[in-house]
């Protein structure tokens, strides 16, 4: 009998563009405060929980951390998970970036 792979789950790997470009329906966008973001403050690769948890795979684990807003869906998970509270979800109609 074939051995069952216990590691198989219903999860899929996030990847940029999996659900296409976001378009104009997003109501909130993440804005990173680099003065609080751990890699920027410490000037070294650290934390990157936003990269880890983003379901769209649109966070670049770099210094500084970057978010590809063309594909970001505005779910706010990155802001929820950020231990430094460095990400604010800003209303699209109040954002001038
Ligand atoms: S989770 Fe927050 S502190 Fe950590 S890398 Fe992302 S924005 Fe920076
Ligand atoms: S708001 Fe959601 S989709 Fe956009 S960067 Fe954060 S976790 Fe990813």
CSV table of C-alpha atoms and ligand atoms in Angstrom, one decimal:
chain,number,residue,atom,x,y,z
A,1,UNK,CA,0.0,0.0,0.0
A,2,UNK,CA,1.3,3.5,-0.9
A,3,UNK,CA,2.4,5.6,2.0
A,4,UNK,CA,0.4,8.7,2.5
A,5,UNK,CA,2.2,12.0,2.6
A,6,UNK,CA,1.3,13.7,5.8
A,7,UNK,CA,2.6,17.0,4.6
A,8,UNK,CA,-0.1,17.5,1.9
A,9,UNK,CA,-2.6,20.2,2.8
A,10,UNK,CA,-5.1,22.4,1.0
A,11,UNK,CA,-2.7,25.4,1.3
A,12,UNK,CA,-1.2,26.9,-1.8
A,13,UNK,CA,1.9,28.9,-2.2
A,14,UNK,CA,1.4,32.6,-2.5
A,15,UNK,CA,2.8,34.2,-5.6
A,16,UNK,CA,2.7,37.5,-7.2
A,17,UNK,CA,-0.1,37.8,-9.7
A,18,UNK,CA,-1.9,34.6,-8.7
A,19,UNK,CA,-5.2,36.5,-8.5
A,20,UNK,CA,-4.2,39.2,-11.0
A,21,UNK,CA,-3.6,42.9,-10.6
A,22,UNK,CA,-5.8,44.4,-7.9
A,23,UNK,CA,-7.4,47.2,-9.9
A,24,UNK,CA,-9.2,50.0,-8.1
A,25,UNK,CA,-11.5,48.0,-5.8
A,26,UNK,CA,-9.0,48.0,-2.8
A,27,UNK,CA,-10.3,50.2,0.0
A,28,UNK,CA,-7.2,50.1,2.3
A,29,UNK,CA,-3.5,50.1,1.5
A,30,UNK,CA,-0.6,49.3,3.8
A,31,UNK,CA,1.9,52.0,4.5
A,32,UNK,CA,5.2,51.1,6.2
A,33,UNK,CA,6.7,53.5,8.7
A,34,UNK,CA,10.4,52.8,8.0
A,35,UNK,CA,11.3,54.6,11.3
A,36,UNK,CA,9.6,51.7,13.1
A,37,UNK,CA,10.3,48.8,10.7
A,38,UNK,CA,12.8,46.5,12.3
A,39,UNK,CA,15.1,45.8,9.3
A,40,UNK,CA,15.3,49.5,8.5
A,41,UNK,CA,16.0,50.4,12.1
A,42,UNK,CA,18.5,47.7,12.7
A,43,UNK,CA,19.9,47.9,9.2
A,44,UNK,CA,20.0,44.1,8.9
A,45,UNK,CA,17.8,41.3,7.7
A,46,UNK,CA,15.4,40.6,10.6
A,47,UNK,CA,11.7,40.1,11.3
A,48,UNK,CA,10.1,40.0,7.8
A,49,UNK,CA,6.9,38.7,9.3
A,50,UNK,CA,4.9,40.8,6.9
A,51,UNK,CA,6.7,38.9,4.1
A,52,UNK,CA,6.0,35.6,5.8
A,53,UNK,CA,2.3,36.2,6.3
A,54,UNK,CA,1.3,38.1,3.2
A,55,UNK,CA,-1.1,35.7,1.4
A,56,UNK,CA,-0.4,37.4,-1.9
A,57,UNK,CA,3.3,37.1,-1.8
A,58,UNK,CA,3.7,40.8,-2.6
A,59,UNK,CA,6.0,41.8,0.2
A,60,UNK,CA,9.7,42.0,-0.7
A,61,UNK,CA,12.0,41.0,2.2
A,62,UNK,CA,14.5,43.7,1.6
A,63,UNK,CA,15.9,46.7,3.4
A,64,UNK,CA,13.8,48.7,3.2
A,65,UNK,CA,10.8,46.3,3.1
A,66,UNK,CA,8.7,47.0,-0.1
A,67,UNK,CA,5.1,46.2,-0.9
A,68,UNK,CA,4.0,45.7,-4.5
A,69,UNK,CA,0.8,47.7,-4.4
A,70,UNK,CA,-0.2,46.6,-8.0
A,71,UNK,CA,-1.0,43.2,-6.5
A,72,UNK,CA,-1.6,43.9,-2.8
A,73,UNK,CA,-5.3,43.2,-1.9
A,74,UNK,CA,-5.4,45.4,1.2
A,75,UNK,CA,-6.3,42.5,3.5
A,76,UNK,CA,-4.3,44.0,6.5
A,77,UNK,CA,-2.7,40.8,7.6
A,78,UNK,CA,0.7,42.3,7.4
A,79,UNK,CA,-0.3,45.2,9.7
A,80,UNK,CA,-1.9,42.7,12.1
A,81,UNK,CA,1.2,40.6,12.3
A,82,UNK,CA,3.8,43.4,12.5
A,83,UNK,CA,5.4,43.3,15.9
A,84,UNK,CA,6.6,46.8,15.7
A,85,UNK,CA,3.2,48.3,14.6
A,86,UNK,CA,5.1,49.7,11.6
A,87,UNK,CA,2.3,49.2,9.1
A,88,UNK,CA,-0.8,51.3,9.0
A,89,UNK,CA,-3.7,50.5,6.8
A,90,UNK,CA,-4.7,53.8,5.1
A,91,UNK,CA,-7.9,54.4,3.2
A,92,UNK,CA,-7.3,54.7,-0.5
A,93,UNK,CA,-9.3,57.9,-0.7
A,94,UNK,CA,-7.2,59.4,2.1
A,95,UNK,CA,-3.9,58.4,0.7
A,96,UNK,CA,-1.8,60.7,-1.5
A,97,UNK,CA,0.9,58.1,-2.2
B,1,LIG,S1,6.6,42.8,10.1
B,1,LIG,FE1,6.8,45.0,10.5
B,1,LIG,S2,8.7,45.3,11.5
B,1,LIG,FE2,8.7,43.3,10.6
B,1,LIG,S3,9.7,43.6,8.6
B,1,LIG,FE3,7.5,43.8,8.3
B,1,LIG,S4,7.0,46.0,8.5
B,1,LIG,FE4,9.0,45.7,9.3
B,2,LIG,S1,-2.4,44.1,2.9
B,2,LIG,FE1,-2.5,41.9,2.6
B,2,LIG,S2,-2.0,41.6,0.4
B,2,LIG,FE2,-1.3,43.7,1.0
B,2,LIG,S3,0.8,43.4,1.6
B,2,LIG,FE3,-0.4,43.3,3.5
B,2,LIG,S4,-0.8,41.1,3.8
B,2,LIG,FE4,-0.1,41.4,1.6
